[in-house]
XYZ file of C-alpha atoms in Angstrom:
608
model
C 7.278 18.805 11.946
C 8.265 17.038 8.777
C 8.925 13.865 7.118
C 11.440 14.933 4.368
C 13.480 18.186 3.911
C 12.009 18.990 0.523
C 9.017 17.506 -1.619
C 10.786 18.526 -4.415
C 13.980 17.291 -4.652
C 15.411 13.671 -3.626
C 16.710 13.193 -0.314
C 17.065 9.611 0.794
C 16.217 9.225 4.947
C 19.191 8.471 7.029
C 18.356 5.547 9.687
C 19.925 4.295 11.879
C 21.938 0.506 11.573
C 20.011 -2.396 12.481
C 21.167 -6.103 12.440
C 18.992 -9.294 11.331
C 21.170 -11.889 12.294
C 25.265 -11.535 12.019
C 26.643 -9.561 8.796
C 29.341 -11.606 8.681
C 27.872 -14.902 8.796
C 24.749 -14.207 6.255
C 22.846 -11.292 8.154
C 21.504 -8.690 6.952
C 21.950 -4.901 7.859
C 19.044 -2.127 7.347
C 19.421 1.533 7.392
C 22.376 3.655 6.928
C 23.903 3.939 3.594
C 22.895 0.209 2.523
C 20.486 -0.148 -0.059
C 17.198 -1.192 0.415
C 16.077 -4.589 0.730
C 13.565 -6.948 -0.243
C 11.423 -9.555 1.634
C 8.672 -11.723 1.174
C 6.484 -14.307 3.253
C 6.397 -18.097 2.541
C 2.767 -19.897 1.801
C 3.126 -22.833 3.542
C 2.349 -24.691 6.914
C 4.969 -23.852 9.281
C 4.663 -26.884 10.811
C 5.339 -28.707 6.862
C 9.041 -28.052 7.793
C 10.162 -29.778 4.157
C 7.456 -27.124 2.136
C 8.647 -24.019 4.569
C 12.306 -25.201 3.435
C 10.991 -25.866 -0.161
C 9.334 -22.069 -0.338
C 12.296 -20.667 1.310
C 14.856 -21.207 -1.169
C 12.814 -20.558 -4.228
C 12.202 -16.927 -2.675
C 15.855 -16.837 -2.010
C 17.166 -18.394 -5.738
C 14.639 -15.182 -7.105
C 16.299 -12.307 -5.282
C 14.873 -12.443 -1.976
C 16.937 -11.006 1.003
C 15.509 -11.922 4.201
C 12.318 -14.614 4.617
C 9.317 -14.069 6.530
C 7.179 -17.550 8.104
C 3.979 -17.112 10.808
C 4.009 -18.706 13.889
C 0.580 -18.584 14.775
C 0.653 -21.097 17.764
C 3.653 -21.835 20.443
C 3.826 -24.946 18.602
C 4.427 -23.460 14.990
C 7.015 -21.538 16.897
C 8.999 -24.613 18.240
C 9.194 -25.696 14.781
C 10.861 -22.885 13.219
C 13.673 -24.808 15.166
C 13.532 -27.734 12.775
C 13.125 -24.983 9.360
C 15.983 -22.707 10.517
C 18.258 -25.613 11.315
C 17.371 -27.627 8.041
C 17.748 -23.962 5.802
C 21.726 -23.585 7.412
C 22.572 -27.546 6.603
C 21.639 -26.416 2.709
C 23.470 -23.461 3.038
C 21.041 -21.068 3.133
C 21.663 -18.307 5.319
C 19.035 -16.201 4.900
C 17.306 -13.931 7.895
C 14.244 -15.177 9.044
C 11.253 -13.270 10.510
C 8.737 -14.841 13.013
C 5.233 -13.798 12.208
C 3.313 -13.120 15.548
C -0.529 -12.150 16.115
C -1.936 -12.855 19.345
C 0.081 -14.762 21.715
C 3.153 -13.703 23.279
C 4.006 -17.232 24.129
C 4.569 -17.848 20.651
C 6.844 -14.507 20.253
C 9.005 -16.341 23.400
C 9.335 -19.752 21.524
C 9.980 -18.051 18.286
C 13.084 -15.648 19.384
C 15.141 -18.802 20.293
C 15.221 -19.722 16.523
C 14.949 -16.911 14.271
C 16.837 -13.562 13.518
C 13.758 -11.089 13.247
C 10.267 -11.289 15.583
C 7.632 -9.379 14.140
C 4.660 -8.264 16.512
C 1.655 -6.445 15.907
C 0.567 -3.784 18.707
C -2.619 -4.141 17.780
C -3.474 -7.978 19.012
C 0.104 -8.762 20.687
C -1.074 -7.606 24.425
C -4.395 -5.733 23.355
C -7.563 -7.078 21.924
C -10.184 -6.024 18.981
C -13.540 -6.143 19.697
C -14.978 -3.380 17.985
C -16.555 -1.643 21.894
C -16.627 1.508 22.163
C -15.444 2.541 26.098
C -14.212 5.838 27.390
C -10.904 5.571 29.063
C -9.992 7.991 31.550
C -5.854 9.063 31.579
C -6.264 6.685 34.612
C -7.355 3.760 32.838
C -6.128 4.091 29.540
C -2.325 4.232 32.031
C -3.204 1.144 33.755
C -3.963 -0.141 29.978
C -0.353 0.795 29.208
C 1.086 -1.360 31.785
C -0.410 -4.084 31.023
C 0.718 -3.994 27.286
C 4.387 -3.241 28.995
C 4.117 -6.149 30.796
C 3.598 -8.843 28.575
C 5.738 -7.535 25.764
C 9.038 -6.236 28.052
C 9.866 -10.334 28.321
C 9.924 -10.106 24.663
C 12.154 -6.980 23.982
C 14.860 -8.646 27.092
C 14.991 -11.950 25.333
C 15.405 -10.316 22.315
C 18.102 -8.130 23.572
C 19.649 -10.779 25.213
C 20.025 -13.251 22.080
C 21.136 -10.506 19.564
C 17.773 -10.518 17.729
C 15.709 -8.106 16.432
C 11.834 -6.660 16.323
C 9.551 -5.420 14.061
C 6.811 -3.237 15.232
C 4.502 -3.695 12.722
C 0.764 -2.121 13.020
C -2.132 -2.716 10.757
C -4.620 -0.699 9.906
C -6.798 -3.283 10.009
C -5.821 -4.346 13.464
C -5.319 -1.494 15.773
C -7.034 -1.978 19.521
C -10.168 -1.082 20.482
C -7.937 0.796 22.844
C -6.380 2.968 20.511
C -9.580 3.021 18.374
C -11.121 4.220 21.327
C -8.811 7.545 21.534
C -7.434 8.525 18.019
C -9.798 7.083 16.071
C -9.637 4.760 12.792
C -6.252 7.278 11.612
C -2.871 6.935 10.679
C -2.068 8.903 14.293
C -3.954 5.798 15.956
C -1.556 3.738 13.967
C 1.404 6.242 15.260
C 0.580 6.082 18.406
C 0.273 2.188 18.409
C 3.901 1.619 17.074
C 5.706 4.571 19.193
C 3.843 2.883 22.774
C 5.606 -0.314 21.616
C 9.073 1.503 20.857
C 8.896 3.522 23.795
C 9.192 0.185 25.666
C 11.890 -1.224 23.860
C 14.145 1.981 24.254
C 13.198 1.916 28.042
C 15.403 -1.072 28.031
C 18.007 0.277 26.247
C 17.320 -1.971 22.863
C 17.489 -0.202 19.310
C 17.705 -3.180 17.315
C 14.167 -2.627 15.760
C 11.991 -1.289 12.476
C 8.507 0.120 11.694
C 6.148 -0.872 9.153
C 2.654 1.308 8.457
C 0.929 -1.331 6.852
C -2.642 -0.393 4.963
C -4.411 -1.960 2.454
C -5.391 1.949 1.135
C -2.369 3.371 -0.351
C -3.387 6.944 0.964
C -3.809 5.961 3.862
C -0.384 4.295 4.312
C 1.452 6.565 2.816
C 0.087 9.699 5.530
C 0.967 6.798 8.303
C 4.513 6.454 7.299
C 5.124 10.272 6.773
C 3.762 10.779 9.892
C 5.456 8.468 11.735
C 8.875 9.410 10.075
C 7.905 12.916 11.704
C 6.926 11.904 15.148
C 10.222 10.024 15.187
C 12.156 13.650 14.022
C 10.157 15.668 16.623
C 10.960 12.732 19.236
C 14.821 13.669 18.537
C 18.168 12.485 16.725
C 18.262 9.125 17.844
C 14.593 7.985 17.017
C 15.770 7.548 13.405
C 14.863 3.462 13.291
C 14.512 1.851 9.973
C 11.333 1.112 7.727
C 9.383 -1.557 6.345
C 7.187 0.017 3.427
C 4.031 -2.176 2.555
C 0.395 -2.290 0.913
C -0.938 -5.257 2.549
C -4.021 -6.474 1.159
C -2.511 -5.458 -1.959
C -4.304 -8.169 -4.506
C -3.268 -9.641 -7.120
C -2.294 -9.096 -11.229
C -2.005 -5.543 -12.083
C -4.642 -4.805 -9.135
C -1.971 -5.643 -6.888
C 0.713 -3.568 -8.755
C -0.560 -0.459 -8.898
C -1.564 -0.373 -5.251
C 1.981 -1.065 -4.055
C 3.305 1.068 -6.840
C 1.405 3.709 -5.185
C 2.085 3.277 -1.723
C 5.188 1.583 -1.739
C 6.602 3.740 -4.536
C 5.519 7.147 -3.746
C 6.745 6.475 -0.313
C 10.341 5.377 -1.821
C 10.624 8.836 -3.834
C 10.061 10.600 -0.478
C 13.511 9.161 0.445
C 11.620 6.556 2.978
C 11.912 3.022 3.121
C 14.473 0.471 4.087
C 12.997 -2.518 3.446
C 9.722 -3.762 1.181
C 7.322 -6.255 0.230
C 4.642 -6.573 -2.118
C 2.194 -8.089 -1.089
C 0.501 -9.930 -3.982
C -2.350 -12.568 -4.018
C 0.091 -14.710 -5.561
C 2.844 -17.389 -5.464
C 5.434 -15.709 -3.098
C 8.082 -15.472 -5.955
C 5.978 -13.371 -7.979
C 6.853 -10.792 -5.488
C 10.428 -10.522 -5.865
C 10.542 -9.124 -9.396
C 8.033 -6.469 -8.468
C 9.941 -5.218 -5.605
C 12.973 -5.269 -7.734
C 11.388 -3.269 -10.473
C 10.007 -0.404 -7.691
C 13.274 0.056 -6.883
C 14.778 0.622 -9.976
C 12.207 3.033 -10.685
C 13.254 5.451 -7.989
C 16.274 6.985 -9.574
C 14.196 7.641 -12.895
C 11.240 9.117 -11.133
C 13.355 11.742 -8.966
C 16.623 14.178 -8.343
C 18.547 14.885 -5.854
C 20.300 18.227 -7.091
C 17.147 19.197 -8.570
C 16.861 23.394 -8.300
C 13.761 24.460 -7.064
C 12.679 28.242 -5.552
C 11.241 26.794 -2.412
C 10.793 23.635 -0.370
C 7.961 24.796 0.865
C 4.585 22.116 0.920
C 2.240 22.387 -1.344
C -0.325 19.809 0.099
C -0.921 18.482 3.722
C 1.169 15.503 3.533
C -0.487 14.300 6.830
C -4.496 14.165 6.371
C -5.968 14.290 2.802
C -7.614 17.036 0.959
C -8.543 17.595 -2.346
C -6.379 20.665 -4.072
C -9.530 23.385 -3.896
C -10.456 24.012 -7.884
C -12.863 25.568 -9.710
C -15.097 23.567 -12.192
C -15.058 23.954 -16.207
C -16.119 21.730 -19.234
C -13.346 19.392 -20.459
C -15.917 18.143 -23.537
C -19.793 18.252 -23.792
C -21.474 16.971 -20.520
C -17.734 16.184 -19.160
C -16.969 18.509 -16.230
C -13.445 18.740 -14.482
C -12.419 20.194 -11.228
C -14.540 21.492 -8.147
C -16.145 18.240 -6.836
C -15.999 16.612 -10.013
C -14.544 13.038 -10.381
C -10.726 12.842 -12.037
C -11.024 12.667 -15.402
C -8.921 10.704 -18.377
C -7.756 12.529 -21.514
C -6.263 11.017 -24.190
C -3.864 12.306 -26.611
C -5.715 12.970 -30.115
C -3.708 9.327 -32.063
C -5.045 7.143 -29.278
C -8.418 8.894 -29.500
C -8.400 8.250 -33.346
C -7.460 4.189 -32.245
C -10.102 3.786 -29.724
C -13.030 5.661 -31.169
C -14.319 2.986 -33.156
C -13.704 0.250 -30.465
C -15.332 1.589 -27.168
C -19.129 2.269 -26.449
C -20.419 5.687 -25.409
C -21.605 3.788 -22.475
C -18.703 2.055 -22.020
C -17.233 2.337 -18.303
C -13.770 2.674 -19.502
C -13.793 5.706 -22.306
C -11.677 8.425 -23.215
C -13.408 11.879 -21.482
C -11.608 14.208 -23.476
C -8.889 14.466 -26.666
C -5.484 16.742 -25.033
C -5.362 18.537 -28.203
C -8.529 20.090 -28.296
C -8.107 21.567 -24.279
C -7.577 25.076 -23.198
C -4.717 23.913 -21.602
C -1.940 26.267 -20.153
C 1.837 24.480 -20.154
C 4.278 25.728 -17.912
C 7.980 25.545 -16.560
C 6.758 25.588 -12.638
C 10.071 26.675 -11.922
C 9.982 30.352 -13.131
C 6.885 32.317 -12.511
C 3.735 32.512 -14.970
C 0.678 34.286 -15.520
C -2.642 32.429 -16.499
C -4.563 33.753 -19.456
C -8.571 34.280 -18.504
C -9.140 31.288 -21.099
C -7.458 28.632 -19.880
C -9.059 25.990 -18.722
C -6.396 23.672 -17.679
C -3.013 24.132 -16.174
C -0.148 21.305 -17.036
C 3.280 21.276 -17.060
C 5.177 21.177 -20.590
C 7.580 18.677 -21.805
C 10.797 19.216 -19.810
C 12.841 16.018 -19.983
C 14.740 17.397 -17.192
C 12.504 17.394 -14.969
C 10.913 14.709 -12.634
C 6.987 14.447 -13.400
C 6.292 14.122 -9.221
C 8.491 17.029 -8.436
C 7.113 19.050 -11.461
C 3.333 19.192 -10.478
C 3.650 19.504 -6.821
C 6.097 22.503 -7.628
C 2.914 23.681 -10.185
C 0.609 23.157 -7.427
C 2.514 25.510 -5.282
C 2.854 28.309 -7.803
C -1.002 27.952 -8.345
C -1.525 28.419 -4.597
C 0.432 30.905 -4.088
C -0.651 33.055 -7.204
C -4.563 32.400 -5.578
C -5.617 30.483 -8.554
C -7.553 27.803 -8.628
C -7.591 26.470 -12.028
C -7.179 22.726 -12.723
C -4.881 20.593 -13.256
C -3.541 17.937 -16.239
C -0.663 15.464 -14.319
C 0.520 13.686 -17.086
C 2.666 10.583 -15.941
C 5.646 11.838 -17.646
C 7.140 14.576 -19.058
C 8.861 12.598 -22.206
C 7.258 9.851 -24.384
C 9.743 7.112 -23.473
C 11.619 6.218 -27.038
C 11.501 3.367 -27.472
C 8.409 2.139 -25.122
C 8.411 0.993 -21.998
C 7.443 -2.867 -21.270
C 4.624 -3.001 -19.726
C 5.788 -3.694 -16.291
C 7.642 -0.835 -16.091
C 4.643 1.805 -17.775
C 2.539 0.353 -14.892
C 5.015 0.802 -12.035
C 6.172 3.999 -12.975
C 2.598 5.891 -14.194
C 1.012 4.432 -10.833
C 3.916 6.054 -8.761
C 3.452 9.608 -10.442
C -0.179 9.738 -11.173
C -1.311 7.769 -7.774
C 1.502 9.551 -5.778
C 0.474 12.821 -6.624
C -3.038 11.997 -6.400
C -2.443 10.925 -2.816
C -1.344 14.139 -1.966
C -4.624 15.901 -3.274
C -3.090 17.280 -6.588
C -4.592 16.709 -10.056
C -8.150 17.076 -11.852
C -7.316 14.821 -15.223
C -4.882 12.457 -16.179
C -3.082 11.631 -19.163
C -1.006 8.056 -19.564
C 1.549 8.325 -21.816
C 4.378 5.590 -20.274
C 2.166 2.630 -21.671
C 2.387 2.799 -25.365
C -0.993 0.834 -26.487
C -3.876 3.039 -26.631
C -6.275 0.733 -25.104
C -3.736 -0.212 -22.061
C -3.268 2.923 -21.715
C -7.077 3.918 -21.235
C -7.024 0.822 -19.060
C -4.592 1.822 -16.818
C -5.005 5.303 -16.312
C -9.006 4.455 -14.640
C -6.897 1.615 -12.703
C -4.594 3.924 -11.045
C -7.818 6.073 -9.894
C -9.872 3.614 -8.564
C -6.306 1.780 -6.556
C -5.974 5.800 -5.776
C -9.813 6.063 -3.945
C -10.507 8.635 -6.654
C -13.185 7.077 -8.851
C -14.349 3.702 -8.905
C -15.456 1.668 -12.150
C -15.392 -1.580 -11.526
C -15.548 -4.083 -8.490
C -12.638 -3.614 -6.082
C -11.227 -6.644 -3.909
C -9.286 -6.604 -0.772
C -7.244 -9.888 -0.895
C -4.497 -10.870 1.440
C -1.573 -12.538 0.076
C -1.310 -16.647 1.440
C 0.528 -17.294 4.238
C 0.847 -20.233 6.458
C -2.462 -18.957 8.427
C -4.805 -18.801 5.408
C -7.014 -21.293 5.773
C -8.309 -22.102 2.344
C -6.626 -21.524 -1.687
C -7.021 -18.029 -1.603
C -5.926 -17.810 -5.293
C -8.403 -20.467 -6.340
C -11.079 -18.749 -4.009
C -10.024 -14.801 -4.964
C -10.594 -15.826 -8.933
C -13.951 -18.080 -7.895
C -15.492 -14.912 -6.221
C -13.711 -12.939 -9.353
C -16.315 -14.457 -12.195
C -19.490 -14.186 -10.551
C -18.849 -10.467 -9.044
C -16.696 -8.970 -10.981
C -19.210 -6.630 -12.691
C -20.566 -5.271 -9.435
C -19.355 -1.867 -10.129
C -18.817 -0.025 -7.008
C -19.054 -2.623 -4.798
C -15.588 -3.745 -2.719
C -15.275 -7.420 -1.214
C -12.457 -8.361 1.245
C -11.185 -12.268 0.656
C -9.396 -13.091 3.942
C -7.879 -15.784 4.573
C -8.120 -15.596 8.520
C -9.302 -13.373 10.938
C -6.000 -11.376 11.819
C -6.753 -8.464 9.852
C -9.818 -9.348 8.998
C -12.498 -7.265 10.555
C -10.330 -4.523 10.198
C -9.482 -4.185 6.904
C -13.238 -4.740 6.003
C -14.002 -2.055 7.722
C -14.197 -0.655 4.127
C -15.281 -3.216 2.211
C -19.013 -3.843 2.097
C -18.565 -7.490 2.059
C -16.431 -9.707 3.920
C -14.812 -13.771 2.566
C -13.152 -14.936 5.523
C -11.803 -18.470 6.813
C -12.957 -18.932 10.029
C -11.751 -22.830 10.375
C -10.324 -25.444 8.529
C -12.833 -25.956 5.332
C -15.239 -23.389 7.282
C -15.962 -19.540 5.937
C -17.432 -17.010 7.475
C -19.371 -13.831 6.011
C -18.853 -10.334 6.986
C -20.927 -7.074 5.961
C -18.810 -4.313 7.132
C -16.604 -5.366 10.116
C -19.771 -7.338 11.465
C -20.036 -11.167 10.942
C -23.280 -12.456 10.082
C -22.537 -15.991 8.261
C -20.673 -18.523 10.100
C -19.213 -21.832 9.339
C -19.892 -22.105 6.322
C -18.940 -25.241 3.934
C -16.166 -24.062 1.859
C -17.972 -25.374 -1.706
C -21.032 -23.194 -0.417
C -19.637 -20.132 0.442
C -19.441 -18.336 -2.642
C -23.225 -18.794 -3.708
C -24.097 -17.855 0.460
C -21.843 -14.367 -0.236
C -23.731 -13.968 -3.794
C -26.729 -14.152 -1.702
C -25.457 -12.184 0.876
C -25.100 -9.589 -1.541
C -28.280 -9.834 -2.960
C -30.088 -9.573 0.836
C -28.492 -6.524 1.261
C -29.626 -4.708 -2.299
C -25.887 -4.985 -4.218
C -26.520 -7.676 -6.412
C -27.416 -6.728 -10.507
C -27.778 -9.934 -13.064
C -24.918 -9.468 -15.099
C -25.522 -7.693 -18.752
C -24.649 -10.765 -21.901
C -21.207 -10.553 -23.193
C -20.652 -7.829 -25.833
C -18.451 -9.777 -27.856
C -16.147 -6.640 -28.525
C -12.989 -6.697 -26.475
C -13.200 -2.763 -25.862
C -17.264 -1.775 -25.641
C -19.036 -2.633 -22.258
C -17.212 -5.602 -21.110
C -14.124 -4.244 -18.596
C -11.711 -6.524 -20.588
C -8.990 -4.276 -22.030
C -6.055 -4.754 -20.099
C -2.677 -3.929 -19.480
C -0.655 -6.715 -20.278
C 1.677 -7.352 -16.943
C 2.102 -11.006 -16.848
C 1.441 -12.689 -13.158
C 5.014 -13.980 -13.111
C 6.630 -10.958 -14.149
């Protein structure tokens, strides 16, 4: 079973054709040889027909291929009438997707208007409540029906009116059905989307896509590469087009590196037919992002790369740490083993930031490149490892793509039986001249976070961002986006969409200054209870809108707070926080941009 032929060298997945809408009058077609597109989700009340309209065409006038609106209620549905009809008077002929949680009778209103219906397995015919049952074959078979049932109207309207689906699951939303037999994993999430496929192909419709959706890059990226080999081992004609996403993304460069990650990664494995980032942002600040992933594929890989094997050097289904043995980077900073990734700097940034960052400082330089025992290698010929070195890297070879390099390292390591660390360095050329900063963040996420997903990689070393200090900055970013170390408060934060019940920019940046230097603690802002419970699963607490100007308070997945006043619900979380031990008085500002204060930053603007 396998998701790509070769982790090595470039490959792009052939899928199969699918229409949104008519080619020839607007539509767009996925899969095949066309290139990959790029969609995004409007803000607005779906039943403001003039702001859906409004939102719609600025998406479109910045790049945007195909439009995505939620129709939460039967009546939100009926109105996509009124914004489909008023979008093809201004000429605008864009595809538009039907967002559906919960009610089926929404999905049947819905597919009279729009060219795309997107469902979710996980609260279309099931429910979540979190209960653990045992389901015999018997029961969990009579389960199946039911979900058959109520979604086969669907997939026969559908094919009768030339429309097509999205099976999307959410990690944050699968059933307590499937919960109940795979488990919280990406083959609950598998098995989820193939039950609902499995339906459509019984009735002879094709017209569909997957997405994976997580708001943990690893975990997202072992859904889709699972899926994509479920769909291989189901046979020839399974090959149905993707929807790559990190929902719950964030915002700022947050947000970036998490889709750069998941999204990206995913895009060098040759997957993907479609994308969004998902930002906590104005909907437009999307598009450029998605554009700029995209062009970083062809730098990042090769197809006619020549490798000795395509063999796997990593489970690319179920994480796990590379196995390493531990040795001293610097005094009292260990690498490998169980340690935590580390951060090396090259000797001129450590000469630029020794004088401006605090011993105790969170975000520090662990250990100077120069001064390692650090073996370099061309992983494509065979190499022996001298009893001193402490480090294994690969050297400068403009040639070669950093991703393919260090999983191909990784592979001569395991198969020589050693188990010494490794340096990933984000590239294997100094980019002359520099990189903007957009760029040095999409493409040193992709490399570093990619390969971190897959379990390879003791220290890092950031060399695409030219500034020492953003630099140092991003590098501990890309780890904590990556689950590898944490520093600093983490947020889950849905983007808006016309569900969100409160600003959740306003609100994200309100929780942002009085938390933010809760290091080690993760809060989920949601802005209504469709992924909600599930995506907080994680988090240890929980922002969510419950009702119009009404909040309610998770810890875990469980609510405890409920209806709360909007203006009061950030002190009731801060003491939420406190109640359960998490809360520490923040220290006084430091006054130096790079000691104890978090504050040096890459500079990615939010409208880039």
């Amino acid at each position: 079973m396998s998701y790509c032929p070769s982790p090595y060298r470039y490959q792009r997945r052939r899928s199969r054709e699918i229409f949104l809408g008519d080619p020839r009058d607007g539509g767009v077609v996925l899969g095949g040889d066309h290139p990959v597109v790029v969609q995004s989700m409007i803000t607005a009340d779906t039943m403001d027909t003039e702001a859906c309209v409004r939102e719609t065409l600025a998406l479109v006038e910045a790049g945007c291929q195909v439009v995505r609106i939620t129709a939460p209620t039967v009546r939100d549905a009926a109105n996509l009438r009124n914004i489909v009809a008023e979008l093809r008077a201004r000429g605008c002929k864009v595809p538009i997707v039907a967002d559906i949680h919960f009610k089926p009778e929404a999905a049947m209103e819905a597919v009279k208007w729009v060219e795309v219906v997107r469902v979710n397995p996980g609260n279309y015919a099931d429910s979540k409540k979190f209960v653990v049952k045992e389901y015999t074959d018997a029961q969990y078979a009579a389960e199946l029906a039911r979900v058959e049932e109520k979604f086969t109207p669907l997939v026969l309207e559908c094919k009768r009116l030339g429309r097509a689906l999205r099976i999307g699951t959410n990690h944050g939303s699968l059933s307590d059905r499937i919960l109940n037999r795979y488990g919280d994993t990406p083959l609950g999430m598998v098995e989820s989307a193939l039950e609902f496929a499995r339906i459509c192909r019984k009735h002879d419709f094709h017209n569909f896509k997957f997405s994976m959706k997580a708001s943990n890059p690893k975990v997202a990226i072992q859904c889709y590469r699972l899926l994509v080999a479920r769909l291989a081992a189901e046979g020839d004609d399974w090959n149905y087009p993707l929807h790559l996403g990190v929902t719950e993304a964030g915002e700022g460069e947050d947000g970036r590196i998490k889709s750069a990650i998941g999204i990206g990664a995913l895009l060098c494995d040759g997957l993907g037919d479609t994308i969004r980032v998902s930002l906590t942002e104005d909907s437009v600040h999307e598009i450029p992002v998605c554009r700029a992933l995209l062009e970083c594929v062809p730098a990042l890989t090769r197809p006619d790369l020549q490798v000795p094997t395509d063999e796997f050097p990593f489970d690319p289904y179920q994480y796990q740490r590379r196995p390493t043995v531990e040795v001293e980077l610097a005094p009292g900073i260990r690498c490998g083993g169980d340690q935590t990734i580390r951060v090396v700097v090259p000797r001129a940034a450590w000469m630029t930031l020794q004088s401006r960052i605090s011993p105790r400082a969170d975000v520090r330089p662990e250990a100077v490149y120069e001064d390692l025992r650090i073996l370099e290698v061309d992983p494509r010929e065979p190499f022996e490892v001298p009893t001193d070195a402490l480090l294994v890297t690969v050297k400068d070879l403009p040639e070669l793509p950093a991703l393919a390099a260090f999983r191909l390292l990784a592979w001569r390591l395991n198969r020589m039986g050693r188990r010494n660390p490794i340096l990933l360095k984000d590239t294997l050329q100094v980019p002359q001249p520099p990189l903007d900063a957009q760029t040095a963040l999409l493409r040193s996420s992709i490399v570093l976070g990619g390969l971190l997903a897959d379990g390879i990689g003791d220290a890092i070393l950031v060399r695409n961002e030219a500034h020492p200090e953003a630099a140092l900055r991003l590098g501990y970013n890309i780890l904590q986006a990556a689950g590898c170390r944490t520093f600093k408060t983490e947020y889950v934060a849905c983007p808006s969409c016309g569900r969100t019940l409160f600003n959740l920019q306003t609100v994200t940046a309100r929780i942002k200054a009085r938390t933010s230097h809760l290091k080690g603690v993760r809060i989920a802002v949601m802005g209504c209870i469709v992924n909600g419970p599930g995506e907080m699963a994680d988090a240890d607490f929980g922002y969510v809108g419950g009702a119009p100007g009404k909040v309610n308070l998770y810890v875990g997945k469980k609510p405890v707070k409920f209806n709360i006043p909007e203006e009061e619900a950030v002190d009731r979380l801060i003491d939420l926080i406190r109640e359960h031990g998490k809360w520490v008085d923040p220290e006084p500002a430091q006054g130096s941009a790079g000691t104890d204060s978090p504050s040096v930053t890459c500079s990615v603007s939010s409208t880039a």
